[in-house]
mmCIF file of C-alpha atoms in Angstrom:
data_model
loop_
_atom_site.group_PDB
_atom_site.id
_atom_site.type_symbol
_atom_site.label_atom_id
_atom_site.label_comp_id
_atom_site.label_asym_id
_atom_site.label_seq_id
_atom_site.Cartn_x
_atom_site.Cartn_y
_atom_site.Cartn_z
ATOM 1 C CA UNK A 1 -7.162 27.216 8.407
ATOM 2 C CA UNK A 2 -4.117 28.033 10.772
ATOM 3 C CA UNK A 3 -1.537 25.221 10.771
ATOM 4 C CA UNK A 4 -3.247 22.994 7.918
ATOM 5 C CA UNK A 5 0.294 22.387 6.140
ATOM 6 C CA UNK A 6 3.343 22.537 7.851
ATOM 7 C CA UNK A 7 5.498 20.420 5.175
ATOM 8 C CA UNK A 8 5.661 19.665 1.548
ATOM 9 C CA UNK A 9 3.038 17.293 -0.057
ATOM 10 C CA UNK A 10 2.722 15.771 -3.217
ATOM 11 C CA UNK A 11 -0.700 14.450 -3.749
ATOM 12 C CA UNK A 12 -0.907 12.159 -6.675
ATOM 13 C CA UNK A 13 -4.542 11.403 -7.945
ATOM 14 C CA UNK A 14 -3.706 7.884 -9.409
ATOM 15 C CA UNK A 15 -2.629 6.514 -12.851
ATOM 16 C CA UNK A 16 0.931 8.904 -12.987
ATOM 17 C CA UNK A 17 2.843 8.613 -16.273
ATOM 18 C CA UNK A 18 5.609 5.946 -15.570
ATOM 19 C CA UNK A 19 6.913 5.050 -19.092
ATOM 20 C CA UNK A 20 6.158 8.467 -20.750
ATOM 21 C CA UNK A 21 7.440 11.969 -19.666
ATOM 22 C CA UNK A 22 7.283 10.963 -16.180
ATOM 23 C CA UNK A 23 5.942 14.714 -15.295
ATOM 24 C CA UNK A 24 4.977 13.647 -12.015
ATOM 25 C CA UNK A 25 7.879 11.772 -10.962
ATOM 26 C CA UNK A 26 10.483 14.051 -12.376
ATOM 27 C CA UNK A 27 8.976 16.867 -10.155
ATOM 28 C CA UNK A 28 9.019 14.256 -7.062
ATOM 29 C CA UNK A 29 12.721 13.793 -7.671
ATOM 30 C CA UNK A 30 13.464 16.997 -8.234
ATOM 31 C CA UNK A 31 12.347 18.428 -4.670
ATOM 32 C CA UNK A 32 13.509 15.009 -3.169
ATOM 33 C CA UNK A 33 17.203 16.432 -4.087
ATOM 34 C CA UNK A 34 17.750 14.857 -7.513
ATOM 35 C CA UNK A 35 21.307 13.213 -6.835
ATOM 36 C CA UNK A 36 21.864 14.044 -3.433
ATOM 37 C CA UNK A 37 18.414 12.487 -2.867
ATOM 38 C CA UNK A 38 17.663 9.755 -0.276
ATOM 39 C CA UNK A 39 14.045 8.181 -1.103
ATOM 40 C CA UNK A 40 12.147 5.789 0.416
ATOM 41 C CA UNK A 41 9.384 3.905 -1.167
ATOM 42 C CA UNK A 42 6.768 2.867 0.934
ATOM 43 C CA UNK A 43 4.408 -0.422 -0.478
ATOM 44 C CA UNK A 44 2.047 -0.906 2.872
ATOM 45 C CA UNK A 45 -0.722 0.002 0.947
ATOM 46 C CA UNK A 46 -0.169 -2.557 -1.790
ATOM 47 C CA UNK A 47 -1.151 -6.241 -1.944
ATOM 48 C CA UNK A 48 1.812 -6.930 -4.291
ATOM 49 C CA UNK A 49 4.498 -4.918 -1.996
ATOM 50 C CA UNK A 50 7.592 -6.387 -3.207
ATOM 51 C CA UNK A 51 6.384 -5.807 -7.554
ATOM 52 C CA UNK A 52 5.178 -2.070 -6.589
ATOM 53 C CA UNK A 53 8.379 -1.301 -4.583
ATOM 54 C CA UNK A 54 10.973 -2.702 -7.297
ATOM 55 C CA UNK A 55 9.277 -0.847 -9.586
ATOM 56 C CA UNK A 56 9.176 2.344 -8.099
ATOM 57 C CA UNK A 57 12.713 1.716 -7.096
ATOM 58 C CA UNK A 58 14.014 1.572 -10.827
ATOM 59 C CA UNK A 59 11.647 4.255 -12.046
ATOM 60 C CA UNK A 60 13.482 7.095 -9.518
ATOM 61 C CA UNK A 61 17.068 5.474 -10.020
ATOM 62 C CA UNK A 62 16.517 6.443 -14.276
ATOM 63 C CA UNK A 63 15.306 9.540 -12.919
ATOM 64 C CA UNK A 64 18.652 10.439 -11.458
ATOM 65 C CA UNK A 65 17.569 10.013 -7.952
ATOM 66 C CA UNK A 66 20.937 9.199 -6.030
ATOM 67 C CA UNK A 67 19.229 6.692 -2.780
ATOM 68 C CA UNK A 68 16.581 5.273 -3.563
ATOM 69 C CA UNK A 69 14.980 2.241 -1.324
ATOM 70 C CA UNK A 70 11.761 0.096 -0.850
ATOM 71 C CA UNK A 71 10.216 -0.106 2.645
ATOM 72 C CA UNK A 72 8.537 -3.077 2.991
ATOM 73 C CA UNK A 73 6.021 -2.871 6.428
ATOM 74 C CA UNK A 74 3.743 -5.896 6.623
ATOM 75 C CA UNK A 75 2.364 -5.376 10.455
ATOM 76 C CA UNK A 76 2.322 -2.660 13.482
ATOM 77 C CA UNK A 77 5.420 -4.892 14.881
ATOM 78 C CA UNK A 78 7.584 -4.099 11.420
ATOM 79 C CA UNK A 79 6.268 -0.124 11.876
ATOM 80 C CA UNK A 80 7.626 -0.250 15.410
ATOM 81 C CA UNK A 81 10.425 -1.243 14.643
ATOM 82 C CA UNK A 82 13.979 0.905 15.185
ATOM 83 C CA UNK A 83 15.202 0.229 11.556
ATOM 84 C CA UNK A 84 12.341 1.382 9.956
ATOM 85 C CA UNK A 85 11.963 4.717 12.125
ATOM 86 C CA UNK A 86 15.594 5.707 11.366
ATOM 87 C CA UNK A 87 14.767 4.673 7.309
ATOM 88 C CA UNK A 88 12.317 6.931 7.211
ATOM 89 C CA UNK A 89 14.134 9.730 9.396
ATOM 90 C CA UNK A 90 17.341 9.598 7.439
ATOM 91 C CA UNK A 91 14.664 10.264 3.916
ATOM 92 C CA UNK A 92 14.816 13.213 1.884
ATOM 93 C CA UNK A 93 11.368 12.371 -0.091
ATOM 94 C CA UNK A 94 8.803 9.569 1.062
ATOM 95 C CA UNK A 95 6.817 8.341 -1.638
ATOM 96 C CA UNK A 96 3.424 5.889 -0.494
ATOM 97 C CA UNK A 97 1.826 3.813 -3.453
ATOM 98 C CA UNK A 98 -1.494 2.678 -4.098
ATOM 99 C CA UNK A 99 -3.787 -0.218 -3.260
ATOM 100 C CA UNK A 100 -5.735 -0.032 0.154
ATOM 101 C CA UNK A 101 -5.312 3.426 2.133
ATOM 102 C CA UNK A 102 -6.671 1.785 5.260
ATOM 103 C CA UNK A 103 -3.839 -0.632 5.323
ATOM 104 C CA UNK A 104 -1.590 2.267 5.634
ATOM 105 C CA UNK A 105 -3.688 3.666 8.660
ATOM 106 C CA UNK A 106 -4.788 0.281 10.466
ATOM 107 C CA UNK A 107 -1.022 -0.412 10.237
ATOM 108 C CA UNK A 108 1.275 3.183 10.443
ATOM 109 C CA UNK A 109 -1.028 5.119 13.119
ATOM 110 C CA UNK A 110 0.567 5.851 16.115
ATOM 111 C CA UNK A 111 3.707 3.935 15.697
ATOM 112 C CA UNK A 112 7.170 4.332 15.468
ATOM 113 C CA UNK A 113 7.374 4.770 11.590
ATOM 114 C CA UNK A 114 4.056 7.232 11.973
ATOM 115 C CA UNK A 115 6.134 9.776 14.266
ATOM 116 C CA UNK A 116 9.367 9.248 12.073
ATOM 117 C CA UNK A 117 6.774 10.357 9.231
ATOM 118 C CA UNK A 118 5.520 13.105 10.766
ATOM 119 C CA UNK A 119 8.870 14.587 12.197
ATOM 120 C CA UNK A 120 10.083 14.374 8.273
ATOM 121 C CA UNK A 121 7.147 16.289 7.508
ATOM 122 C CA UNK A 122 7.582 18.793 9.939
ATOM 123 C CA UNK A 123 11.111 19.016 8.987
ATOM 124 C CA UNK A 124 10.591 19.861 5.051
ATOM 125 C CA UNK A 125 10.692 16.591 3.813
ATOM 126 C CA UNK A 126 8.580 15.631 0.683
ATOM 127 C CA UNK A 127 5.964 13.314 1.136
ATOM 128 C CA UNK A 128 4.184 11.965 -1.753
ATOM 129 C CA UNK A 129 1.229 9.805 -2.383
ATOM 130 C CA UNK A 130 -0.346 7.956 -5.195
ATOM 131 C CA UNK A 131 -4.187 6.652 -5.225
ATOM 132 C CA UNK A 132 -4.758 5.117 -1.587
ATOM 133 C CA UNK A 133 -1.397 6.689 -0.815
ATOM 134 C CA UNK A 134 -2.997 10.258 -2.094
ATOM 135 C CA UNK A 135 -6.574 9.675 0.244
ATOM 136 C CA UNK A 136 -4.576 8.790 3.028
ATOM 137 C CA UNK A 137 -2.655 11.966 3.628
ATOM 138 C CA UNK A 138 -5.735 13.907 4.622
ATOM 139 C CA UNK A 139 -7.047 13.944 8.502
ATOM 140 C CA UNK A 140 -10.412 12.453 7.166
ATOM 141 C CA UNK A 141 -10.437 9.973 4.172
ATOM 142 C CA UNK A 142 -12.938 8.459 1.919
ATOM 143 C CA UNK A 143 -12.492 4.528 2.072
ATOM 144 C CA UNK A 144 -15.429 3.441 -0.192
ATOM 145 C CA UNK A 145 -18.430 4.844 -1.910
ATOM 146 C CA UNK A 146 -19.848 4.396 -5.139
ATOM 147 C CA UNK A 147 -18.862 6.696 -8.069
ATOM 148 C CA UNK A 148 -21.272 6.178 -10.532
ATOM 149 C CA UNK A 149 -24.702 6.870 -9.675
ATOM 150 C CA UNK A 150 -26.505 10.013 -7.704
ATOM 151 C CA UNK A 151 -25.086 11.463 -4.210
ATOM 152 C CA UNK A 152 -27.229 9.076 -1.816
ATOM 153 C CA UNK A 153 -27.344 8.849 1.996
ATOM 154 C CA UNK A 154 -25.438 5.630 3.280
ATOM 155 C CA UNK A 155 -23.611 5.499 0.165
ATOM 156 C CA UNK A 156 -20.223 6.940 1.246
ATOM 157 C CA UNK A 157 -17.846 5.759 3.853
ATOM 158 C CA UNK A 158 -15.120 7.607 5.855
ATOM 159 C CA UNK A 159 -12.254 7.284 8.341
ATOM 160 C CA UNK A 160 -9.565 9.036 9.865
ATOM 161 C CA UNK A 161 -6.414 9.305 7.697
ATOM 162 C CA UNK A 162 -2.910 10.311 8.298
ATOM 163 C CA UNK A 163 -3.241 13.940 8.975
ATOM 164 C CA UNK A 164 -0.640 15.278 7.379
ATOM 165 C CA UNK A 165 -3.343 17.922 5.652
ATOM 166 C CA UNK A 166 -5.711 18.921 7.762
ATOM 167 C CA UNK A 167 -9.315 19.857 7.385
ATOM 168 C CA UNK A 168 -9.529 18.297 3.525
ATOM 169 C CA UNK A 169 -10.606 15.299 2.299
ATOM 170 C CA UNK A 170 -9.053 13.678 -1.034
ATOM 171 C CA UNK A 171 -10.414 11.768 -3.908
ATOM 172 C CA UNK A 172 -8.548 10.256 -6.182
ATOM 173 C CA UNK A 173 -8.635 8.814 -9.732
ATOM 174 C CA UNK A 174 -11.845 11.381 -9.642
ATOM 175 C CA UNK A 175 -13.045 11.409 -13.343
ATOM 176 C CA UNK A 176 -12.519 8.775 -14.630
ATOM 177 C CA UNK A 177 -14.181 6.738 -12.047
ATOM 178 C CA UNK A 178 -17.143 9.632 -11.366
ATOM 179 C CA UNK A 179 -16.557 10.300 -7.996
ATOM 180 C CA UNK A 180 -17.836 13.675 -7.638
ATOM 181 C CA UNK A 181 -21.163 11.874 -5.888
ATOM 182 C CA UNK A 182 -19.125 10.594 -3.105
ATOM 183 C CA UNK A 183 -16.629 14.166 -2.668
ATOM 184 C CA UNK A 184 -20.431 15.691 -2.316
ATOM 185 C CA UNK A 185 -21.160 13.631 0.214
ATOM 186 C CA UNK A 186 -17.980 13.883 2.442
ATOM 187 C CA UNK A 187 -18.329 18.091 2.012
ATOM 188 C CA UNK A 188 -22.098 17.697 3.053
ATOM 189 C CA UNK A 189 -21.051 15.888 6.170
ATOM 190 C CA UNK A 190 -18.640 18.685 7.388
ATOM 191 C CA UNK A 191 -18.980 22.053 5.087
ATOM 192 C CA UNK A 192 -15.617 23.282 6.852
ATOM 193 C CA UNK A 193 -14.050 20.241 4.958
ATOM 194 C CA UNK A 194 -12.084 21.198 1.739
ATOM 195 C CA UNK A 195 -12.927 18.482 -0.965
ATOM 196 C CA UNK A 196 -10.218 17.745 -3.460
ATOM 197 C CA UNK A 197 -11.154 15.561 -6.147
ATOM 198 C CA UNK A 198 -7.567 14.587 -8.511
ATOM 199 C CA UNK A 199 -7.812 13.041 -11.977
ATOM 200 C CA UNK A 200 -5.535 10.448 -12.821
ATOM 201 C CA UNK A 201 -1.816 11.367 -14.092
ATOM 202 C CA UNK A 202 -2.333 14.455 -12.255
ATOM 203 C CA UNK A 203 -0.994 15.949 -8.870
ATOM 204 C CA UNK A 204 -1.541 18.769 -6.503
ATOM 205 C CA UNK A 205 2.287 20.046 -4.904
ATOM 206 C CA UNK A 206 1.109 21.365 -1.566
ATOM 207 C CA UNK A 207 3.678 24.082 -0.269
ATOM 208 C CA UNK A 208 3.916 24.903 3.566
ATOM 209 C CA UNK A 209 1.922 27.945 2.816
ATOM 210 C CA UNK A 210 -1.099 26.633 2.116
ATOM 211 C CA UNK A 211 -1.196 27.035 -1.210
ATOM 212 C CA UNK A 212 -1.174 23.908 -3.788
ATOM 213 C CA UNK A 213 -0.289 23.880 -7.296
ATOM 214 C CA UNK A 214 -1.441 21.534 -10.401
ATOM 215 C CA UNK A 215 0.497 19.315 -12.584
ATOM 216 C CA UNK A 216 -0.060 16.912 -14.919
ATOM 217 C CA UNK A 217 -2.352 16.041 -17.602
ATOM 218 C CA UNK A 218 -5.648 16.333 -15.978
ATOM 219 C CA UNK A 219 -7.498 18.428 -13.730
ATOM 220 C CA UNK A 220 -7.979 19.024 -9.913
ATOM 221 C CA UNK A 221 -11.815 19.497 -8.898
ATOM 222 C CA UNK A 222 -12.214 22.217 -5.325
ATOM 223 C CA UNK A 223 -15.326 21.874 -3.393
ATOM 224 C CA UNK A 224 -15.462 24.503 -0.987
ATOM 225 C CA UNK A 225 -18.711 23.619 1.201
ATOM 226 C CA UNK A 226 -17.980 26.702 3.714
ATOM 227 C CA UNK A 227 -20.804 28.576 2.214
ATOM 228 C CA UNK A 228 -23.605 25.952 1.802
ATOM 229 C CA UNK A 229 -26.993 27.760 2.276
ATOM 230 C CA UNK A 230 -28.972 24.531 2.860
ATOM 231 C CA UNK A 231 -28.167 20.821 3.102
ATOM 232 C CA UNK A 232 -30.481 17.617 3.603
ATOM 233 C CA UNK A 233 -27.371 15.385 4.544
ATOM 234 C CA UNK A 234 -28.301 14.921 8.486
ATOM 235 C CA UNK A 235 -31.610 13.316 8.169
ATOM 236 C CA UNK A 236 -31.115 11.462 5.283
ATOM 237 C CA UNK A 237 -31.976 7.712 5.406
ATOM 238 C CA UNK A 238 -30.059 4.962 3.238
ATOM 239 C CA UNK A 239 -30.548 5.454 -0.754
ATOM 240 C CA UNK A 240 -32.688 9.109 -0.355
ATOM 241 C CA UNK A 241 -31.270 11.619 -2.715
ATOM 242 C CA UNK A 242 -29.014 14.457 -1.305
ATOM 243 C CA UNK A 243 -29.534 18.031 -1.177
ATOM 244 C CA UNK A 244 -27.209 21.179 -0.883
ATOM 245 C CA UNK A 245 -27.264 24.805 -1.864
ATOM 246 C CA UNK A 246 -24.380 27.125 -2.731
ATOM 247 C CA UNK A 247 -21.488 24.755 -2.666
ATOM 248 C CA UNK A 248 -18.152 26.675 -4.728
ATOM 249 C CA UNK A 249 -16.622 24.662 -7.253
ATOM 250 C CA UNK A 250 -13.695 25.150 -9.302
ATOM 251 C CA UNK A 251 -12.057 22.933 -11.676
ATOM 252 C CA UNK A 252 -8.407 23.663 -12.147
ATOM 253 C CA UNK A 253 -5.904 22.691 -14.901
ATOM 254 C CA UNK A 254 -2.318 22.215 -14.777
ATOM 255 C CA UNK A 255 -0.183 25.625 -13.913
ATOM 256 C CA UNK A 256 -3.186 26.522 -11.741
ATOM 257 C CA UNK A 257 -3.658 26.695 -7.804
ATOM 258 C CA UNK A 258 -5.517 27.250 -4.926
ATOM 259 C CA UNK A 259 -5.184 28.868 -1.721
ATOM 260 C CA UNK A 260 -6.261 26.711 0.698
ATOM 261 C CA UNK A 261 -6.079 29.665 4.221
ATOM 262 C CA UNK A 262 -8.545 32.068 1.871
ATOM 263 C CA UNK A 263 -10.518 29.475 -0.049
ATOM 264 C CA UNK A 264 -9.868 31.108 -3.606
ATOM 265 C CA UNK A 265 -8.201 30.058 -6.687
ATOM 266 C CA UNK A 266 -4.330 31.080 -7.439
ATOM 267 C CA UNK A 267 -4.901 31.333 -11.519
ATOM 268 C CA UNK A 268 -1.255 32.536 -11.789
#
């Protein structure tokens, strides 16, 4: 696995309690520095940037959080800019929301605002994602595929994320929209590739250790394609069914974790 983490992640399947206990955001403000924190929301994923960041912005001030401030990054030209670079550098947690992860690539990669990110990341800072902001932090992400039906050929459709987690792919919102067809398929197409499949108002905490732990309500599905026996996925044409043998899979409730380096579970 070598250097798969080198920061603090937060990986937010979708759907977090806002109104309620607030689980998932209490933890994020917690290791952001609670009072002494310095957040910054970022809404390039969203098509409503300006609702999503206000809201945000109020949920983390109740929450005790002492900064707290909406990026808003419409283009490449607003990510390379010098303002936003220093924003993010000067952060103490980094929070991405949903709506459409390849907005945050198409528009983030290999600007100034990506390297701030990165050197935060590499420095201990939090980042968390929600939804498109959770599929995004991965080297490889899923962009589209359908949930509901068998795990087809053609039916599942990939690009390069952030990279902030290497060699793993995320799902989000996982059971309740049945997307354990398309994780299938992205693990068939690379067995090395760690599938993590996150139900909504849950999270994975990913420490620098490679190790990630559950919260939430939900559960956090592990498909661990390193020993797959057989698999049909290469010669596959567009709607033919897929095939593959000995694929681990563990399903793991809140409190539980997983070692990422030795591809086992961490059940305390």
């Amino acid at each position: 696995m070598g250097e798969k983490v080198r920061g603090y992640l937060m990986i937010i399947g979708g759907a977090e309690d806002r109104s309620g206990d607030k689980e998932i955001l209490k933890k994020f403000a917690e290791i952001s520095g609670q009072g002494k924190a310095n957040v910054t929301v970022i809404t390039v994923a969203s098509q409503d940037p300006k609702g999503v960041g206000e809201m945000y912005v109020e949920i983390f001030s109740q929450l005790g959080i002492g900064h707290v401030e909406a990026l808003y990054i419409k283009s490449r030209s607003d990510a390379n800019k010098e303002s936003v670079a220093e924003r993010i550098a000067s952060s103490t947690g980094i929070f991405f929301t949903g709506g459409d992860q390849l907005r945050i690539t198409s528009i983030l990669g290999g600007t100034k605002a990506y390297h701030a990110l990165e050197r935060a990341y590499r420095q201990g800072v939090i980042i968390a994602g929600t939804s498109a902001g959770a599929a995004a932090m991965s080297d490889t992400m899923i962009i589209g595929g359908a949930g509901d039906e068998a795990p087809k050929g053609n039916t599942v459709s990939m690009a390069p994320g952030l990279g902030l987690l290497e060699e793993v792919v995320i799902d989000q919102h996982f059971a309740q929209r049945g997307r354990m067809a398309r994780l299938l398929l992205a693990v068939a197409q690379n067995p090395f590739i760690l599938g993590v499949g996150i139900d909504e108002d849950t999270a994975i905490i990913v420490h620098p250790d490679g190790n990630f732990w559950v919260i939430g309500s939900n559960t956090v599905t592990v498909l661990d394609g390193s020993c797959v026996s057989f698999t049909n996925v290469s010669e596959l044409r567009p709607g033919e069914p897929l095939a593959m043998c000995n694929a681990a899979l563990h399903v793991l409730s809140p409190g539980l974790g997983f070692d990422m380096k030795k591809r086992k579970p961490l059940l305390e």
